[in-house]
PDB file of C-alpha atoms in Angstrom:
ATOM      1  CA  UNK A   1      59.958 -27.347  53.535  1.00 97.00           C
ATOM      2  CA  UNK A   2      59.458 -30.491  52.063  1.00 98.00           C
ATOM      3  CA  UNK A   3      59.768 -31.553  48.208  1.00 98.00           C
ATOM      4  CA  UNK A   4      58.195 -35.109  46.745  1.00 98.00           C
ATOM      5  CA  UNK A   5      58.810 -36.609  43.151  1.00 98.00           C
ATOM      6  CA  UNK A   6      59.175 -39.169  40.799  1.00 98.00           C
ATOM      7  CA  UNK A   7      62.458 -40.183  39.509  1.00 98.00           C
ATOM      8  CA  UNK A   8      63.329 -43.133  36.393  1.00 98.00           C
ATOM      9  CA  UNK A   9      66.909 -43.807  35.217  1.00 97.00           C
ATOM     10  CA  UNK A  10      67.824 -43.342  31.840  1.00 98.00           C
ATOM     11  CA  UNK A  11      71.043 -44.868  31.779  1.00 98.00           C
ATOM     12  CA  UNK A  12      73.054 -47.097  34.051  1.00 96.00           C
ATOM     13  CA  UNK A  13      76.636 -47.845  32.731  1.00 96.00           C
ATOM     14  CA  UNK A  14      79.033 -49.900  34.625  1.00 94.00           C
ATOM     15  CA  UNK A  15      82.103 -48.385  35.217  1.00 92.00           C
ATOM     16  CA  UNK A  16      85.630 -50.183  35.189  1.00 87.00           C
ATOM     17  CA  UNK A  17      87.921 -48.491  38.028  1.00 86.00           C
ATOM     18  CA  UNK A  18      91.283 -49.885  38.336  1.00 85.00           C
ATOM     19  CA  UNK A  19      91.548 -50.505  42.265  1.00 82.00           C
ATOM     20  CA  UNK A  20      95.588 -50.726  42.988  1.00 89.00           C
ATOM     21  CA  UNK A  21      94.880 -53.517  45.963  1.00 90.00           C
ATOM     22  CA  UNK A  22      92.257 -56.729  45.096  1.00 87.00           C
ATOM     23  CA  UNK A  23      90.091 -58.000  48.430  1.00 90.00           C
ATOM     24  CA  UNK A  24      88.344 -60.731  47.342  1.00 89.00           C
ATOM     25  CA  UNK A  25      84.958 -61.077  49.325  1.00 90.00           C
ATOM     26  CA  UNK A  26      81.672 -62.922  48.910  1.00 88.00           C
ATOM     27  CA  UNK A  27      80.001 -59.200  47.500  1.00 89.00           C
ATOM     28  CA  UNK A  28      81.506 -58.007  44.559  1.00 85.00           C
ATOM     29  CA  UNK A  29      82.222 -54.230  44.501  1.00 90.00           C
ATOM     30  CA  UNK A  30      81.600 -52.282  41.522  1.00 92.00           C
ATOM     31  CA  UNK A  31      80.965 -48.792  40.226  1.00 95.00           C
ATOM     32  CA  UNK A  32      78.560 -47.390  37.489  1.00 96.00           C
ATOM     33  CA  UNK A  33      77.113 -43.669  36.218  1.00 97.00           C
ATOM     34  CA  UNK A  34      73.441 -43.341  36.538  1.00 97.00           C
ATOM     35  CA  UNK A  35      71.571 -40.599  34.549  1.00 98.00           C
ATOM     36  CA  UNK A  36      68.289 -39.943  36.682  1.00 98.00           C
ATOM     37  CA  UNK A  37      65.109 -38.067  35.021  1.00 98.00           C
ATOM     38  CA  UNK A  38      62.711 -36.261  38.453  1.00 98.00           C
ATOM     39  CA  UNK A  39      59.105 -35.107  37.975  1.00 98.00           C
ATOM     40  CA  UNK A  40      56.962 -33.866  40.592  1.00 97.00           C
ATOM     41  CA  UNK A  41      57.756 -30.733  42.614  1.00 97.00           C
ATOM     42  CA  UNK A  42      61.528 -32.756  42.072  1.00 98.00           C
ATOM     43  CA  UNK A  43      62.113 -31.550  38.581  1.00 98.00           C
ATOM     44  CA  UNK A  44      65.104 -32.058  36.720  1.00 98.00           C
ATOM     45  CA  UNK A  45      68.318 -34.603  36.180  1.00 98.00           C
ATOM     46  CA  UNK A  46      70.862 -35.907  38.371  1.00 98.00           C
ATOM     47  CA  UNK A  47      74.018 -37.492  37.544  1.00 98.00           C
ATOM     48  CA  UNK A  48      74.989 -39.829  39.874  1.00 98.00           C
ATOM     49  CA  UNK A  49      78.194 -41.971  40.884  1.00 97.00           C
ATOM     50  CA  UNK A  50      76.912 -45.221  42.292  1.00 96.00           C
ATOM     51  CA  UNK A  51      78.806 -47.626  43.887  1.00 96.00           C
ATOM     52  CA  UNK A  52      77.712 -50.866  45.876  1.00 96.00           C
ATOM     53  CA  UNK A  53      78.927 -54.179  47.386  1.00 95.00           C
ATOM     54  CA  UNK A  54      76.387 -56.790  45.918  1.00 91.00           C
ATOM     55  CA  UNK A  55      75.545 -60.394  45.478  1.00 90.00           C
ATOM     56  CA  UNK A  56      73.067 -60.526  42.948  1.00 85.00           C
ATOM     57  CA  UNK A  57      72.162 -64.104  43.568  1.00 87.00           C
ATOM     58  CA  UNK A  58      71.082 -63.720  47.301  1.00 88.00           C
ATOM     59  CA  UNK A  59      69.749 -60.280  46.974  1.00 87.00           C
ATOM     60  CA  UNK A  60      71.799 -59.038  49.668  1.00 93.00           C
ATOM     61  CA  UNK A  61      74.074 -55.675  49.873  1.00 95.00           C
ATOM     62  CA  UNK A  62      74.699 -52.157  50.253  1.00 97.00           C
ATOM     63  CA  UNK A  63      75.083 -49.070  48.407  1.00 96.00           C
ATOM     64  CA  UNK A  64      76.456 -45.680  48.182  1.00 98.00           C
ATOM     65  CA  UNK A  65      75.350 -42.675  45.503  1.00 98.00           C
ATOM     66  CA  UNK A  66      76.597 -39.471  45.308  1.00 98.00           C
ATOM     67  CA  UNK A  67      74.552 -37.236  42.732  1.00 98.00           C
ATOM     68  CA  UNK A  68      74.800 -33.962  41.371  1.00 98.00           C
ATOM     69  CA  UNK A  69      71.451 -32.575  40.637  1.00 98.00           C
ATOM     70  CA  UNK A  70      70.000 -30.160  38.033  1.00 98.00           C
ATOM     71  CA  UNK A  71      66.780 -28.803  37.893  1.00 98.00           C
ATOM     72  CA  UNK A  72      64.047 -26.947  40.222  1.00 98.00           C
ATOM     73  CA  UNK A  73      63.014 -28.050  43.684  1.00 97.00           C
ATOM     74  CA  UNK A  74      59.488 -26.026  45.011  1.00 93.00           C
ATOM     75  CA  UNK A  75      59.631 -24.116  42.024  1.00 95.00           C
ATOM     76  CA  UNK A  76      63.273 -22.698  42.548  1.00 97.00           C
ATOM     77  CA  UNK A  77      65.680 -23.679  40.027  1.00 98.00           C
ATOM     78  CA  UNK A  78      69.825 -24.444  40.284  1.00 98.00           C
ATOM     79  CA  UNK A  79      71.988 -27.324  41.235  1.00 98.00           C
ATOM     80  CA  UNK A  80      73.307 -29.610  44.340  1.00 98.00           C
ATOM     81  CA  UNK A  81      74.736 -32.807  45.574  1.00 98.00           C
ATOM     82  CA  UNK A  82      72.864 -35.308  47.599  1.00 98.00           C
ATOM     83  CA  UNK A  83      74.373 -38.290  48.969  1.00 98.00           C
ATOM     84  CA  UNK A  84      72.383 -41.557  50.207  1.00 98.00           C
ATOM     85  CA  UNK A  85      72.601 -44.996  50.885  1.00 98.00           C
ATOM     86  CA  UNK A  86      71.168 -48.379  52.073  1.00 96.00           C
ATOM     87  CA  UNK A  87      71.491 -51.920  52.467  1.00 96.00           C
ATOM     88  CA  UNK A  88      69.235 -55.171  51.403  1.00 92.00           C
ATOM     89  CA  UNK A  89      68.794 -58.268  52.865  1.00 88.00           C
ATOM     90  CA  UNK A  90      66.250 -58.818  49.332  1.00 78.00           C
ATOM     91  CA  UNK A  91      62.988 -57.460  50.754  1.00 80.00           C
ATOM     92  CA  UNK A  92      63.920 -54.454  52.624  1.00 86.00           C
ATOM     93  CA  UNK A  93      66.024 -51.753  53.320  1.00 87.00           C
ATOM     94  CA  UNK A  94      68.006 -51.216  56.358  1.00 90.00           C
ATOM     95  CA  UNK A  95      70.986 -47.997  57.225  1.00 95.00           C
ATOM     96  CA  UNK A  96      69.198 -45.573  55.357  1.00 96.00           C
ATOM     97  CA  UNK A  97      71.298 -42.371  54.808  1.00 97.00           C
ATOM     98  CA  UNK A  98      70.167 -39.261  53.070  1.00 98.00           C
ATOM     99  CA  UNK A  99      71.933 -35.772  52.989  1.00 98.00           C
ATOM    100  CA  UNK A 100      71.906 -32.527  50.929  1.00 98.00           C
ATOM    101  CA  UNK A 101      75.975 -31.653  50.593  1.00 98.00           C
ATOM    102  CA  UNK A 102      76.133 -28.533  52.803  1.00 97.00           C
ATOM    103  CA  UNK A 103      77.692 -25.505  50.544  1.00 97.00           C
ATOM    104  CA  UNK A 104      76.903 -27.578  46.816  1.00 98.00           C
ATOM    105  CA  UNK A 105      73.752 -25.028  45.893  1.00 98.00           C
ATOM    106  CA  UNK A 106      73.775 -22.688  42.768  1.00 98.00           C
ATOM    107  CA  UNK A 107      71.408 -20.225  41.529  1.00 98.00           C
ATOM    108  CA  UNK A 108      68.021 -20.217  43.098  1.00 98.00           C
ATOM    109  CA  UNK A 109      68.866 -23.503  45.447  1.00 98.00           C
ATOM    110  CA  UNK A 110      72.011 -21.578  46.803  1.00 98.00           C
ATOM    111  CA  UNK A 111      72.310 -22.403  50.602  1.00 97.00           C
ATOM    112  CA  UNK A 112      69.964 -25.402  50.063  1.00 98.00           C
ATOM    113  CA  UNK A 113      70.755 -27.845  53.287  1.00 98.00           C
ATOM    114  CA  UNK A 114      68.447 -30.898  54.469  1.00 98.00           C
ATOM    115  CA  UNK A 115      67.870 -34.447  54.107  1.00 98.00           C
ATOM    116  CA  UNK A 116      65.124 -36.561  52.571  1.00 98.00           C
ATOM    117  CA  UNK A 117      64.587 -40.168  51.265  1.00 97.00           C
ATOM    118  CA  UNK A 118      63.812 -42.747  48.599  1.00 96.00           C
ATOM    119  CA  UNK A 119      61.414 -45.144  48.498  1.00 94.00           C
ATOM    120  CA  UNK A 120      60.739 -47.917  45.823  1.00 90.00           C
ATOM    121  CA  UNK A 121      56.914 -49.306  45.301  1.00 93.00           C
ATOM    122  CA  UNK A 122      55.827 -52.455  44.614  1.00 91.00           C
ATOM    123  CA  UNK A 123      54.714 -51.471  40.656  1.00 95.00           C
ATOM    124  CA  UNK A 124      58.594 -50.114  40.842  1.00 92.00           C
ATOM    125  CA  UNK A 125      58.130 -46.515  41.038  1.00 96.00           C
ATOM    126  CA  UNK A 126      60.730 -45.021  42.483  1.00 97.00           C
ATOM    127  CA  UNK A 127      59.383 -41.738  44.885  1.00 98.00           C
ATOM    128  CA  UNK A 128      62.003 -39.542  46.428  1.00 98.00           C
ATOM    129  CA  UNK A 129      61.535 -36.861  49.360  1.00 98.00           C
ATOM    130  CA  UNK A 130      63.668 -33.605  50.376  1.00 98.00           C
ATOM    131  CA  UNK A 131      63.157 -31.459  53.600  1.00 98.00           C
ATOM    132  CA  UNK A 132      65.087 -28.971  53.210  1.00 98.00           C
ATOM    133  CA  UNK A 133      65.958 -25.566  53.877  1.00 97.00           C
ATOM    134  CA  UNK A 134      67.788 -22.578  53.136  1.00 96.00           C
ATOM    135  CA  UNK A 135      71.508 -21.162  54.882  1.00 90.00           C
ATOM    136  CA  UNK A 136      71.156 -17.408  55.531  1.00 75.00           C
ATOM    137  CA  UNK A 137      74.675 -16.032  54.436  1.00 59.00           C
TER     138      UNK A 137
END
């Protein structure tokens, strides 16, 4: 099955995590909460844990979310955790990983597995994809 949406962020809020041992490199790394609004057949929230290694004056680096979602997907409603990532050399996007956490579904999405995607248009809407399916168990 296959779900499409919409998705805008309501809040992005850096995060300060105290990291025992310092590597200094030419990408900082840093950490920030995202709250994430989805319409579409995507409809809900998502709180998300994003972390990335970026230099903002080249346009060039890589991130990693991990985001617990809340809402309906094709109409059935309940929770998971999704997990993706990519990297920028400033106009594209290269490594692309997308997974549903295997065993994170509640309620109607219970035994919810898959991957899917993200893309970002040029008038900066952001569209995001599952195919998915469902564990019998």
């Amino acid at each position: 099955m296959r779900a499409e949406g919409t998705f805008t962020v309501v809040s992005f809020v850096p995060a300060t995590v105290e990291v025992p041992i310092v590597v200094v490199t030419a990408a900082p790394a840093g950490v920030a909460a995202m709250e994430k609004a989805f319409e579409g057949e995507v409809v809900g929230r998502a709180a998300t844990l994003f972390t990335a290694a970026y230099d903002q004056e080249r346009g060039i680096g890589t991130y990693v979310a991990m985001e617990a979602f809340e809402g309906t997907i094709g109409g059935r409603a309940g929770t998971f955790n999704f997990a993706h990532s990519a990297t920028t050399t400033g106009s594209d996007a290269t490594n692309r990983f997308f997974a549903i956490v295997p065993g994170s579904g509640t309620g109607e999405l219970a035994g919810i597995t898959g991957e899917g995607g993200i893309e970002i248009d040029e008038d900066g809407t952001h569209r995001i994809w599952f195919e998915y399916e469902y564990e019998i168990g």
